[in-house]
Amino acid sequence: MKTSLFISYAWTSDPHRAWVRLLVNQFRLLGYTVQIDAAVEYGSNLNSFMRELTAADHVLLIADDNYVTRADEMPNSGVGIENRWIRSVFKEKPISWLSALFVNNPKYRLPAWLVDENPKGFDFNSYVDRSDFPGVDQIESLWRWVEGLPADKAHALPASVLLERIARIERIDAMRDPSNYANPALADRVTFRHRDHNAYTLGHGEYEFKLAFSDHGDDSVYIYRDHGLHAVGLITARDFDRHTVDIFLRPGRTEKPRVGQSVVVMNSFGALCIIEIEGVQRETNAAKFVPGEVTFRYEILIDLLPVNSTKST
C-alpha cells in the first residue's frame, strides 16, 4: 500500500499556496498518496476529513508565521480546526507521525500546543540575502524521514543515481512498446530493426499479420511464418495475378527474399498480404555497431482485391 501523507497549511498567499502545491506534486511523483485541505469541506465532509487525517501515515505541518498565528489565535479558522483535530489524536500516534516544515519562519515557531512535544522539524526557510534557498537536500531529508530511513546517508544511494537508473529502465521499456512495431494501415512502407522486437504487426483484426525477420545475406533476409502466420511463400513470377497469388504459398517455415523480390504471407484467417523487400541492412558488430534492419512495402489484400481497388459491376 502506498504511504499516505496529510498536509496542513495556511492559505497565506498565492505564492505560498503554489509552493505547497509544488511540494505535493513532488511527493505524488515519488508515489505517495497526498491529501491537502483544498479538497475538504469542513461542514458536510467532517467525518471523511477526520478519517483521512487519522488514517494518514504521516502529517506534515507547513509552519509559516501565519499558520502558527492562525493555529493559536483563530480557533475557528481552517488551520485552527485542523490543529484541534490533529491535537485530539496526536497522543495516540507514534512520534514519527507528525513533523513541521518551517517556511518563512526563521524563528522556527510552532503552534503553542505543539511546542513541548518537540516534533521533528525541517528547515525550508529561504535567506535571499545570502542566496540560500531550500532544495534537494531538504526534500531528500524529508523523504528519508517519511520512509523511516536514518539521517546518516553513509549507505544511501544519491537520488541522482536512482533517477538515472529509472531513466535507463524507462528508455528500454519505451523502446519495447509494441506500438513502436505496429502499423494498422492496410498498405504502407516500413523500416524494421528486427533484433529490437520479435515481430512487426501489420493491419488489425482478421487482417493482422505479424512478420518476423532475421539476417541472411547482404541483400536478403529470412522471413518466418512464426507468430501466428499460417504460411509464407516467395513470389517467383515477375508478373503475377493478385487474385491467384496464394499459389506461391509453401508449407515451410521460412523464405529468403532478396531486395526487389516479394513474398506472400497468409494469416490464420486465410487473409493474404504481399511484402516487397526494398532494402536490407545486415547487422555489423564492429567498432561502430550497425543494427540489422529491413525496409519493405506491404499491401494487405481485402477480399482478394488489392487495397484501394474496387469490384467491377
PDB file of C-alpha atoms in Angstrom:
ATOM      1  CA  MET A   1       0.000   0.000   0.000  1.00  0.00           C
ATOM      2  CA  LYS A   2       1.264   3.490  -0.804  1.00  0.00           C
ATOM      3  CA  THR A   3       2.341   5.664   2.111  1.00  0.00           C
ATOM      4  CA  SER A   4      -0.241   8.401   2.718  1.00  0.00           C
ATOM      5  CA  LEU A   5       0.581  11.956   3.729  1.00  0.00           C
ATOM      6  CA  PHE A   6      -1.719  14.659   5.057  1.00  0.00           C
ATOM      7  CA  ILE A   7      -0.505  18.236   4.612  1.00  0.00           C
ATOM      8  CA  SER A   8      -1.869  21.028   6.799  1.00  0.00           C
ATOM      9  CA  TYR A   9      -1.062  24.598   5.760  1.00  0.00           C
ATOM     10  CA  ALA A  10      -2.411  28.137   5.719  1.00  0.00           C
ATOM     11  CA  TRP A  11      -3.516  29.953   2.580  1.00  0.00           C
ATOM     12  CA  THR A  12      -1.067  32.733   3.429  1.00  0.00           C
ATOM     13  CA  SER A  13      -0.596  33.951  -0.143  1.00  0.00           C
ATOM     14  CA  ASP A  14      -0.802  32.727  -3.703  1.00  0.00           C
ATOM     15  CA  PRO A  15       2.989  32.139  -3.886  1.00  0.00           C
ATOM     16  CA  HIS A  16       2.815  30.161  -0.627  1.00  0.00           C
ATOM     17  CA  ARG A  17      -0.035  28.006  -1.946  1.00  0.00           C
ATOM     18  CA  ALA A  18       1.938  27.439  -5.148  1.00  0.00           C
ATOM     19  CA  TRP A  19       4.949  26.331  -3.076  1.00  0.00           C
ATOM     20  CA  VAL A  20       2.801  23.847  -1.166  1.00  0.00           C
ATOM     21  CA  ARG A  21       1.345  22.503  -4.410  1.00  0.00           C
ATOM     22  CA  LEU A  22       4.848  22.014  -5.765  1.00  0.00           C
ATOM     23  CA  LEU A  23       5.753  20.015  -2.646  1.00  0.00           C
ATOM     24  CA  VAL A  24       2.589  17.931  -3.029  1.00  0.00           C
ATOM     25  CA  ASN A  25       3.423  17.164  -6.644  1.00  0.00           C
ATOM     26  CA  GLN A  26       6.975  16.174  -5.685  1.00  0.00           C
ATOM     27  CA  PHE A  27       5.631  13.557  -3.285  1.00  0.00           C
ATOM     28  CA  ARG A  28       2.980  12.347  -5.700  1.00  0.00           C
ATOM     29  CA  LEU A  29       5.716  11.925  -8.291  1.00  0.00           C
ATOM     30  CA  LEU A  30       7.502   9.689  -5.774  1.00  0.00           C
ATOM     31  CA  GLY A  31       4.386   7.529  -5.497  1.00  0.00           C
ATOM     32  CA  TYR A  32       2.786   8.811  -2.299  1.00  0.00           C
ATOM     33  CA  THR A  33      -0.899   9.453  -1.706  1.00  0.00           C
ATOM     34  CA  VAL A  34      -1.173  13.074  -0.564  1.00  0.00           C
ATOM     35  CA  GLN A  35      -4.231  14.766   0.951  1.00  0.00           C
ATOM     36  CA  ILE A  36      -4.465  18.527   1.353  1.00  0.00           C
ATOM     37  CA  ASP A  37      -7.197  20.750   2.739  1.00  0.00           C
ATOM     38  CA  ALA A  38      -8.083  22.180  -0.684  1.00  0.00           C
ATOM     39  CA  ALA A  39     -10.263  19.115  -1.235  1.00  0.00           C
ATOM     40  CA  VAL A  40     -12.034  19.361   2.139  1.00  0.00           C
ATOM     41  CA  GLU A  41     -15.382  20.926   3.036  1.00  0.00           C
ATOM     42  CA  TYR A  42     -15.286  21.424   6.800  1.00  0.00           C
ATOM     43  CA  GLY A  43     -19.045  21.035   7.142  1.00  0.00           C
ATOM     44  CA  SER A  44     -20.643  18.041   5.473  1.00  0.00           C
ATOM     45  CA  ASN A  45     -17.336  16.218   4.951  1.00  0.00           C
ATOM     46  CA  LEU A  46     -16.153  16.468   8.556  1.00  0.00           C
ATOM     47  CA  ASN A  47     -16.236  12.718   9.206  1.00  0.00           C
ATOM     48  CA  SER A  48     -14.490  11.973   5.917  1.00  0.00           C
ATOM     49  CA  PHE A  49     -11.831  14.547   6.709  1.00  0.00           C
ATOM     50  CA  MET A  50     -11.240  13.063  10.165  1.00  0.00           C
ATOM     51  CA  ARG A  51     -10.870   9.587   8.667  1.00  0.00           C
ATOM     52  CA  GLU A  52      -8.301  10.854   6.171  1.00  0.00           C
ATOM     53  CA  LEU A  53      -6.424  12.689   8.888  1.00  0.00           C
ATOM     54  CA  THR A  54      -6.320   9.865  11.412  1.00  0.00           C
ATOM     55  CA  ALA A  55      -5.595   7.228   8.756  1.00  0.00           C
ATOM     56  CA  ALA A  56      -2.658   9.153   7.268  1.00  0.00           C
ATOM     57  CA  ASP A  57       0.739   7.559   7.814  1.00  0.00           C
ATOM     58  CA  HIS A  58       2.321  10.977   8.300  1.00  0.00           C
ATOM     59  CA  VAL A  59       1.112  14.544   8.825  1.00  0.00           C
ATOM     60  CA  LEU A  60       3.177  17.496   7.612  1.00  0.00           C
ATOM     61  CA  LEU A  61       2.529  20.935   9.110  1.00  0.00           C
ATOM     62  CA  ILE A  62       3.692  23.707   6.805  1.00  0.00           C
ATOM     63  CA  ALA A  63       4.547  26.097   9.623  1.00  0.00           C
ATOM     64  CA  ASP A  64       4.935  29.615   8.318  1.00  0.00           C
ATOM     65  CA  ASP A  65       4.322  32.526  10.717  1.00  0.00           C
ATOM     66  CA  ASN A  66       0.743  32.946   9.517  1.00  0.00           C
ATOM     67  CA  TYR A  67      -0.007  29.256  10.129  1.00  0.00           C
ATOM     68  CA  VAL A  68       1.201  29.492  13.739  1.00  0.00           C
ATOM     69  CA  THR A  69      -0.783  32.671  14.366  1.00  0.00           C
ATOM     70  CA  ARG A  70      -3.993  31.159  12.996  1.00  0.00           C
ATOM     71  CA  ALA A  71      -3.497  27.929  14.956  1.00  0.00           C
ATOM     72  CA  ASP A  72      -3.024  29.852  18.229  1.00  0.00           C
ATOM     73  CA  GLU A  73      -5.370  32.809  17.861  1.00  0.00           C
ATOM     74  CA  MET A  74      -8.071  31.818  15.346  1.00  0.00           C
ATOM     75  CA  PRO A  75      -9.605  28.517  16.541  1.00  0.00           C
ATOM     76  CA  ASN A  76     -12.474  28.723  14.044  1.00  0.00           C
ATOM     77  CA  SER A  77     -10.227  29.162  11.018  1.00  0.00           C
ATOM     78  CA  GLY A  78      -9.400  26.208   8.810  1.00  0.00           C
ATOM     79  CA  VAL A  79      -5.941  25.959  10.374  1.00  0.00           C
ATOM     80  CA  GLY A  80      -7.439  26.239  13.865  1.00  0.00           C
ATOM     81  CA  ILE A  81      -9.943  23.454  13.191  1.00  0.00           C
ATOM     82  CA  GLU A  82      -7.279  21.190  11.687  1.00  0.00           C
ATOM     83  CA  ASN A  83      -4.970  21.740  14.655  1.00  0.00           C
ATOM     84  CA  ARG A  84      -7.755  20.868  17.070  1.00  0.00           C
ATOM     85  CA  TRP A  85      -8.332  17.580  15.245  1.00  0.00           C
ATOM     86  CA  ILE A  86      -4.626  16.837  14.917  1.00  0.00           C
ATOM     87  CA  ARG A  87      -4.134  17.530  18.615  1.00  0.00           C
ATOM     88  CA  SER A  88      -7.028  15.226  19.563  1.00  0.00           C
ATOM     89  CA  VAL A  89      -5.284  12.171  18.082  1.00  0.00           C
ATOM     90  CA  PHE A  90      -1.649  13.221  18.444  1.00  0.00           C
ATOM     91  CA  LYS A  91      -1.029  11.282  21.680  1.00  0.00           C
ATOM     92  CA  GLU A  92      -2.292   8.081  20.061  1.00  0.00           C
ATOM     93  CA  LYS A  93       0.184   8.281  17.209  1.00  0.00           C
ATOM     94  CA  PRO A  94       3.859   7.294  17.029  1.00  0.00           C
ATOM     95  CA  ILE A  95       6.428  10.053  17.357  1.00  0.00           C
ATOM     96  CA  SER A  96       7.131   9.841  13.631  1.00  0.00           C
ATOM     97  CA  TRP A  97       3.511  10.636  12.715  1.00  0.00           C
ATOM     98  CA  LEU A  98       3.874  14.430  12.633  1.00  0.00           C
ATOM     99  CA  SER A  99       6.617  16.789  11.549  1.00  0.00           C
ATOM    100  CA  ALA A 100       6.854  20.520  10.897  1.00  0.00           C
ATOM    101  CA  LEU A 101       8.252  22.213   7.809  1.00  0.00           C
ATOM    102  CA  PHE A 102       9.441  25.729   8.652  1.00  0.00           C
ATOM    103  CA  VAL A 103       8.742  28.079   5.737  1.00  0.00           C
ATOM    104  CA  ASN A 104       9.225  31.862   6.039  1.00  0.00           C
ATOM    105  CA  ASN A 105       9.565  31.142   9.744  1.00  0.00           C
ATOM    106  CA  PRO A 106      13.174  31.937  10.731  1.00  0.00           C
ATOM    107  CA  LYS A 107      12.397  31.671  14.469  1.00  0.00           C
ATOM    108  CA  TYR A 108      11.026  28.141  13.974  1.00  0.00           C
ATOM    109  CA  ARG A 109       7.735  28.952  15.685  1.00  0.00           C
ATOM    110  CA  LEU A 110       5.259  26.147  16.343  1.00  0.00           C
ATOM    111  CA  PRO A 111       1.614  26.183  17.437  1.00  0.00           C
ATOM    112  CA  ALA A 112       1.599  26.594  21.225  1.00  0.00           C
ATOM    113  CA  TRP A 113       0.131  23.160  21.903  1.00  0.00           C
ATOM    114  CA  LEU A 114       2.971  21.525  19.968  1.00  0.00           C
ATOM    115  CA  VAL A 115       5.991  23.336  21.434  1.00  0.00           C
ATOM    116  CA  ASP A 116       6.579  20.923  24.331  1.00  0.00           C
ATOM    117  CA  GLU A 117       6.127  17.897  22.069  1.00  0.00           C
ATOM    118  CA  ASN A 118       9.316  18.769  20.168  1.00  0.00           C
ATOM    119  CA  PRO A 119       8.271  17.262  16.803  1.00  0.00           C
ATOM    120  CA  LYS A 120      10.721  16.554  14.025  1.00  0.00           C
ATOM    121  CA  GLY A 121      11.337  19.746  12.066  1.00  0.00           C
ATOM    122  CA  PHE A 122      12.731  20.562   8.632  1.00  0.00           C
ATOM    123  CA  ASP A 123      14.153  23.953   7.723  1.00  0.00           C
ATOM    124  CA  PHE A 124      12.653  25.167   4.431  1.00  0.00           C
ATOM    125  CA  ASN A 125      13.382  28.836   5.127  1.00  0.00           C
ATOM    126  CA  SER A 126      14.862  30.926   2.341  1.00  0.00           C
ATOM    127  CA  TYR A 127      17.571  33.500   3.024  1.00  0.00           C
ATOM    128  CA  VAL A 128      17.622  35.743  -0.021  1.00  0.00           C
ATOM    129  CA  ASP A 129      20.403  37.991   1.279  1.00  0.00           C
ATOM    130  CA  ARG A 130      22.856  35.106   1.125  1.00  0.00           C
ATOM    131  CA  SER A 131      21.236  33.245  -1.784  1.00  0.00           C
ATOM    132  CA  ASP A 132      20.376  30.308   0.471  1.00  0.00           C
ATOM    133  CA  PHE A 133      17.282  28.513  -0.774  1.00  0.00           C
ATOM    134  CA  PRO A 134      15.825  25.129   0.198  1.00  0.00           C
ATOM    135  CA  GLY A 135      16.197  22.414  -2.400  1.00  0.00           C
ATOM    136  CA  VAL A 136      17.320  18.857  -2.977  1.00  0.00           C
ATOM    137  CA  ASP A 137      18.906  18.314   0.450  1.00  0.00           C
ATOM    138  CA  GLN A 138      15.745  19.322   2.307  1.00  0.00           C
ATOM    139  CA  ILE A 139      13.479  17.236   0.078  1.00  0.00           C
ATOM    140  CA  GLU A 140      15.759  14.221   0.467  1.00  0.00           C
ATOM    141  CA  SER A 141      15.885  14.607   4.264  1.00  0.00           C
ATOM    142  CA  LEU A 142      12.097  14.848   4.404  1.00  0.00           C
ATOM    143  CA  TRP A 143      11.727  11.797   2.149  1.00  0.00           C
ATOM    144  CA  ARG A 144      14.138   9.792   4.328  1.00  0.00           C
ATOM    145  CA  TRP A 145      12.101  10.679   7.416  1.00  0.00           C
ATOM    146  CA  VAL A 146       8.846   9.649   5.727  1.00  0.00           C
ATOM    147  CA  GLU A 147      10.420   6.320   4.780  1.00  0.00           C
ATOM    148  CA  GLY A 148      11.861   5.764   8.249  1.00  0.00           C
ATOM    149  CA  LEU A 149      15.451   5.831   6.995  1.00  0.00           C
ATOM    150  CA  PRO A 150      18.341   7.069   9.144  1.00  0.00           C
ATOM    151  CA  ALA A 151      19.523  10.631   8.695  1.00  0.00           C
ATOM    152  CA  ASP A 152      23.036   9.245   8.210  1.00  0.00           C
ATOM    153  CA  LYS A 153      23.456   8.727   4.463  1.00  0.00           C
ATOM    154  CA  ALA A 154      26.554   6.530   4.698  1.00  0.00           C
ATOM    155  CA  HIS A 155      24.737   3.668   2.983  1.00  0.00           C
ATOM    156  CA  ALA A 156      22.424   5.783   0.836  1.00  0.00           C
ATOM    157  CA  LEU A 157      22.325   5.924  -2.928  1.00  0.00           C
ATOM    158  CA  PRO A 158      22.111   9.527  -4.168  1.00  0.00           C
ATOM    159  CA  ALA A 159      18.745  10.441  -5.646  1.00  0.00           C
ATOM    160  CA  SER A 160      20.528  11.355  -8.881  1.00  0.00           C
ATOM    161  CA  VAL A 161      21.792   7.768  -9.202  1.00  0.00           C
ATOM    162  CA  LEU A 162      18.327   6.350  -8.579  1.00  0.00           C
ATOM    163  CA  LEU A 163      16.778   8.698 -11.145  1.00  0.00           C
ATOM    164  CA  GLU A 164      19.446   7.789 -13.691  1.00  0.00           C
ATOM    165  CA  ARG A 165      18.662   4.094 -13.201  1.00  0.00           C
ATOM    166  CA  ILE A 166      14.942   4.743 -13.526  1.00  0.00           C
ATOM    167  CA  ALA A 167      15.568   6.683 -16.744  1.00  0.00           C
ATOM    168  CA  ARG A 168      17.573   3.777 -18.182  1.00  0.00           C
ATOM    169  CA  ILE A 169      14.768   1.345 -17.417  1.00  0.00           C
ATOM    170  CA  GLU A 170      12.119   3.656 -18.855  1.00  0.00           C
ATOM    171  CA  ARG A 171      14.066   4.232 -22.068  1.00  0.00           C
ATOM    172  CA  ILE A 172      14.304   0.484 -22.699  1.00  0.00           C
ATOM    173  CA  ASP A 173      10.649  -0.070 -21.765  1.00  0.00           C
ATOM    174  CA  ALA A 174       9.678   2.685 -24.207  1.00  0.00           C
ATOM    175  CA  MET A 175      11.732   1.007 -26.936  1.00  0.00           C
ATOM    176  CA  ARG A 176       9.928  -2.292 -26.219  1.00  0.00           C
ATOM    177  CA  ASP A 177       6.470  -0.765 -26.504  1.00  0.00           C
ATOM    178  CA  PRO A 178       4.632  -2.948 -29.064  1.00  0.00           C
ATOM    179  CA  SER A 179       3.069   0.160 -30.608  1.00  0.00           C
ATOM    180  CA  ASN A 180       6.533   1.038 -31.966  1.00  0.00           C
ATOM    181  CA  TYR A 181       6.386  -2.125 -34.029  1.00  0.00           C
ATOM    182  CA  ALA A 182       2.891  -1.965 -35.478  1.00  0.00           C
ATOM    183  CA  ASN A 183       1.107  -0.259 -38.350  1.00  0.00           C
ATOM    184  CA  PRO A 184      -2.680  -0.701 -38.652  1.00  0.00           C
ATOM    185  CA  ALA A 185      -2.800   0.674 -42.209  1.00  0.00           C
ATOM    186  CA  LEU A 186      -3.681  -1.734 -44.996  1.00  0.00           C
ATOM    187  CA  ALA A 187      -0.774  -0.543 -47.149  1.00  0.00           C
ATOM    188  CA  ASP A 188       2.408   1.348 -46.288  1.00  0.00           C
ATOM    189  CA  ARG A 189       6.209   1.350 -46.209  1.00  0.00           C
ATOM    190  CA  VAL A 190       8.077   0.204 -43.075  1.00  0.00           C
ATOM    191  CA  THR A 191      11.670   0.068 -41.820  1.00  0.00           C
ATOM    192  CA  PHE A 192      12.027  -2.512 -39.044  1.00  0.00           C
ATOM    193  CA  ARG A 193      15.058  -3.224 -36.839  1.00  0.00           C
ATOM    194  CA  HIS A 194      14.249  -6.880 -36.431  1.00  0.00           C
ATOM    195  CA  ARG A 195      16.538  -7.519 -33.444  1.00  0.00           C
ATOM    196  CA  ASP A 196      14.674  -4.895 -31.394  1.00  0.00           C
ATOM    197  CA  HIS A 197      11.389  -6.802 -31.342  1.00  0.00           C
ATOM    198  CA  ASN A 198      10.274 -10.316 -32.142  1.00  0.00           C
ATOM    199  CA  ALA A 199       7.782  -9.276 -34.830  1.00  0.00           C
ATOM    200  CA  TYR A 200       6.256  -6.337 -36.677  1.00  0.00           C
ATOM    201  CA  THR A 201       2.447  -6.225 -36.746  1.00  0.00           C
ATOM    202  CA  LEU A 202       0.615  -5.114 -39.887  1.00  0.00           C
ATOM    203  CA  GLY A 203      -3.099  -4.402 -40.159  1.00  0.00           C
ATOM    204  CA  HIS A 204      -5.598  -5.386 -37.481  1.00  0.00           C
ATOM    205  CA  GLY A 205      -8.349  -7.864 -36.691  1.00  0.00           C
ATOM    206  CA  GLU A 206      -8.777 -10.608 -39.262  1.00  0.00           C
ATOM    207  CA  TYR A 207      -6.346  -8.697 -41.488  1.00  0.00           C
ATOM    208  CA  GLU A 208      -3.499  -8.739 -38.959  1.00  0.00           C
ATOM    209  CA  PHE A 209      -0.077 -10.132 -39.856  1.00  0.00           C
ATOM    210  CA  LYS A 210       2.928 -10.498 -37.547  1.00  0.00           C
ATOM    211  CA  LEU A 211       6.175 -10.555 -39.518  1.00  0.00           C
ATOM    212  CA  ALA A 212       9.420 -11.920 -38.086  1.00  0.00           C
ATOM    213  CA  PHE A 213      12.748 -11.364 -39.855  1.00  0.00           C
ATOM    214  CA  SER A 214      16.439 -12.139 -39.357  1.00  0.00           C
ATOM    215  CA  ASP A 215      19.668 -11.549 -41.272  1.00  0.00           C
ATOM    216  CA  HIS A 216      20.501 -13.809 -44.215  1.00  0.00           C
ATOM    217  CA  GLY A 217      22.826 -12.052 -46.649  1.00  0.00           C
ATOM    218  CA  ASP A 218      23.959  -8.593 -47.613  1.00  0.00           C
ATOM    219  CA  ASP A 219      20.866  -8.141 -49.763  1.00  0.00           C
ATOM    220  CA  SER A 220      18.471 -10.730 -48.333  1.00  0.00           C
ATOM    221  CA  VAL A 221      16.605 -11.635 -45.146  1.00  0.00           C
ATOM    222  CA  TYR A 222      14.815 -14.576 -43.634  1.00  0.00           C
ATOM    223  CA  ILE A 223      11.076 -14.087 -43.172  1.00  0.00           C
ATOM    224  CA  TYR A 224       9.285 -16.552 -40.890  1.00  0.00           C
ATOM    225  CA  ARG A 225       5.749 -17.859 -40.595  1.00  0.00           C
ATOM    226  CA  ASP A 226       6.056 -17.756 -36.780  1.00  0.00           C
ATOM    227  CA  HIS A 227       3.872 -15.535 -34.555  1.00  0.00           C
ATOM    228  CA  GLY A 228       0.527 -16.551 -35.985  1.00  0.00           C
ATOM    229  CA  LEU A 229       1.180 -16.681 -39.733  1.00  0.00           C
ATOM    230  CA  HIS A 230      -0.143 -19.818 -41.379  1.00  0.00           C
ATOM    231  CA  ALA A 231       2.056 -19.831 -44.470  1.00  0.00           C
ATOM    232  CA  VAL A 232       4.673 -17.838 -46.355  1.00  0.00           C
ATOM    233  CA  GLY A 233       5.902 -18.113 -49.923  1.00  0.00           C
ATOM    234  CA  LEU A 234       8.350 -16.413 -52.284  1.00  0.00           C
ATOM    235  CA  ILE A 235       6.668 -14.878 -55.331  1.00  0.00           C
ATOM    236  CA  THR A 236       8.831 -16.207 -58.154  1.00  0.00           C
ATOM    237  CA  ALA A 237       6.997 -14.627 -61.090  1.00  0.00           C
ATOM    238  CA  ARG A 238       7.758 -11.044 -62.106  1.00  0.00           C
ATOM    239  CA  ASP A 239       4.193 -10.516 -63.291  1.00  0.00           C
ATOM    240  CA  PHE A 240       1.557 -12.212 -61.162  1.00  0.00           C
ATOM    241  CA  ASP A 241      -2.191 -12.015 -60.638  1.00  0.00           C
ATOM    242  CA  ARG A 242      -3.086 -10.813 -57.142  1.00  0.00           C
ATOM    243  CA  HIS A 243      -6.278 -12.870 -57.314  1.00  0.00           C
ATOM    244  CA  THR A 244      -4.236 -16.065 -57.512  1.00  0.00           C
ATOM    245  CA  VAL A 245      -1.133 -15.011 -55.544  1.00  0.00           C
ATOM    246  CA  ASP A 246      -1.852 -17.746 -52.990  1.00  0.00           C
ATOM    247  CA  ILE A 247      -0.366 -20.299 -55.423  1.00  0.00           C
ATOM    248  CA  PHE A 248       3.094 -19.155 -54.233  1.00  0.00           C
ATOM    249  CA  LEU A 249       2.444 -20.151 -50.601  1.00  0.00           C
ATOM    250  CA  ARG A 250       4.617 -23.001 -49.307  1.00  0.00           C
ATOM    251  CA  PRO A 251       4.332 -25.188 -46.175  1.00  0.00           C
ATOM    252  CA  GLY A 252       7.844 -24.411 -44.910  1.00  0.00           C
ATOM    253  CA  ARG A 253       8.800 -22.141 -42.036  1.00  0.00           C
ATOM    254  CA  THR A 254      10.920 -19.553 -43.887  1.00  0.00           C
ATOM    255  CA  GLU A 255      11.651 -17.820 -47.161  1.00  0.00           C
ATOM    256  CA  LYS A 256      14.754 -15.812 -48.128  1.00  0.00           C
ATOM    257  CA  PRO A 257      13.688 -12.896 -50.357  1.00  0.00           C
ATOM    258  CA  ARG A 258      16.314 -10.588 -51.847  1.00  0.00           C
ATOM    259  CA  VAL A 259      15.962  -6.853 -52.346  1.00  0.00           C
ATOM    260  CA  GLY A 260      13.455  -6.342 -55.148  1.00  0.00           C
ATOM    261  CA  GLN A 261      11.673  -9.649 -54.526  1.00  0.00           C
ATOM    262  CA  SER A 262       8.278 -10.130 -52.919  1.00  0.00           C
ATOM    263  CA  VAL A 263       6.672 -12.719 -50.673  1.00  0.00           C
ATOM    264  CA  VAL A 264       3.069 -13.501 -49.893  1.00  0.00           C
ATOM    265  CA  VAL A 265       2.000 -14.361 -46.352  1.00  0.00           C
ATOM    266  CA  MET A 266      -1.261 -15.842 -45.101  1.00  0.00           C
ATOM    267  CA  ASN A 267      -2.600 -15.454 -41.570  1.00  0.00           C
ATOM    268  CA  SER A 268      -4.744 -17.886 -39.583  1.00  0.00           C
ATOM    269  CA  PHE A 269      -7.920 -16.341 -41.062  1.00  0.00           C
ATOM    270  CA  GLY A 270      -6.744 -17.081 -44.594  1.00  0.00           C
ATOM    271  CA  ALA A 271      -6.200 -13.395 -45.397  1.00  0.00           C
ATOM    272  CA  LEU A 272      -3.231 -12.503 -47.616  1.00  0.00           C
ATOM    273  CA  CYS A 273      -0.565  -9.799 -47.611  1.00  0.00           C
ATOM    274  CA  ILE A 274       2.131  -9.070 -50.204  1.00  0.00           C
ATOM    275  CA  ILE A 275       5.532  -7.928 -48.907  1.00  0.00           C
ATOM    276  CA  GLU A 276       8.096  -6.339 -51.259  1.00  0.00           C
ATOM    277  CA  ILE A 277      11.656  -6.065 -49.892  1.00  0.00           C
ATOM    278  CA  GLU A 278      13.097  -2.632 -50.707  1.00  0.00           C
ATOM    279  CA  GLY A 279      16.251  -2.569 -48.587  1.00  0.00           C
ATOM    280  CA  VAL A 280      18.362  -4.697 -46.248  1.00  0.00           C
ATOM    281  CA  GLN A 281      20.988  -3.634 -43.721  1.00  0.00           C
ATOM    282  CA  ARG A 282      22.844  -6.542 -42.221  1.00  0.00           C
ATOM    283  CA  GLU A 283      23.895  -6.222 -38.580  1.00  0.00           C
ATOM    284  CA  THR A 284      27.549  -5.224 -38.184  1.00  0.00           C
ATOM    285  CA  ASN A 285      29.371  -5.883 -34.918  1.00  0.00           C
ATOM    286  CA  ALA A 286      32.415  -3.697 -35.466  1.00  0.00           C
ATOM    287  CA  ALA A 287      33.880  -0.610 -33.812  1.00  0.00           C
ATOM    288  CA  LYS A 288      30.712   1.126 -34.927  1.00  0.00           C
ATOM    289  CA  PHE A 289      27.657  -1.068 -34.377  1.00  0.00           C
ATOM    290  CA  VAL A 290      25.114  -1.075 -37.194  1.00  0.00           C
ATOM    291  CA  PRO A 291      21.778  -2.707 -36.342  1.00  0.00           C
ATOM    292  CA  GLY A 292      20.176  -5.082 -38.771  1.00  0.00           C
ATOM    293  CA  GLU A 293      17.041  -3.770 -40.421  1.00  0.00           C
ATOM    294  CA  VAL A 294      14.759  -4.423 -43.322  1.00  0.00           C
ATOM    295  CA  THR A 295      12.734  -1.917 -45.338  1.00  0.00           C
ATOM    296  CA  PHE A 296       9.661  -3.248 -47.065  1.00  0.00           C
ATOM    297  CA  ARG A 297       6.464  -2.116 -48.704  1.00  0.00           C
ATOM    298  CA  TYR A 298       3.330  -4.105 -47.955  1.00  0.00           C
ATOM    299  CA  GLU A 299      -0.213  -4.417 -49.246  1.00  0.00           C
ATOM    300  CA  ILE A 300      -2.963  -6.297 -47.433  1.00  0.00           C
ATOM    301  CA  LEU A 301      -5.477  -7.830 -49.828  1.00  0.00           C
ATOM    302  CA  ILE A 302      -9.121  -7.332 -48.912  1.00  0.00           C
ATOM    303  CA  ASP A 303     -11.446  -9.987 -50.365  1.00  0.00           C
ATOM    304  CA  LEU A 304      -8.554 -10.918 -52.658  1.00  0.00           C
ATOM    305  CA  LEU A 305      -8.511  -7.403 -54.093  1.00  0.00           C
ATOM    306  CA  PRO A 306      -5.585  -5.010 -53.593  1.00  0.00           C
ATOM    307  CA  VAL A 307      -6.167  -2.060 -51.289  1.00  0.00           C
ATOM    308  CA  ASN A 308      -7.839   0.948 -52.998  1.00  0.00           C
ATOM    309  CA  SER A 309      -9.232  -1.189 -55.815  1.00  0.00           C
ATOM    310  CA  THR A 310     -12.966  -1.667 -56.342  1.00  0.00           C
ATOM    311  CA  LYS A 311     -15.030  -4.569 -57.575  1.00  0.00           C
ATOM    312  CA  SER A 312     -16.360  -4.222 -61.076  1.00  0.00           C
ATOM    313  CA  THR A 313     -20.093  -4.429 -61.568  1.00  0.00           C
TER     314      THR A 313
END
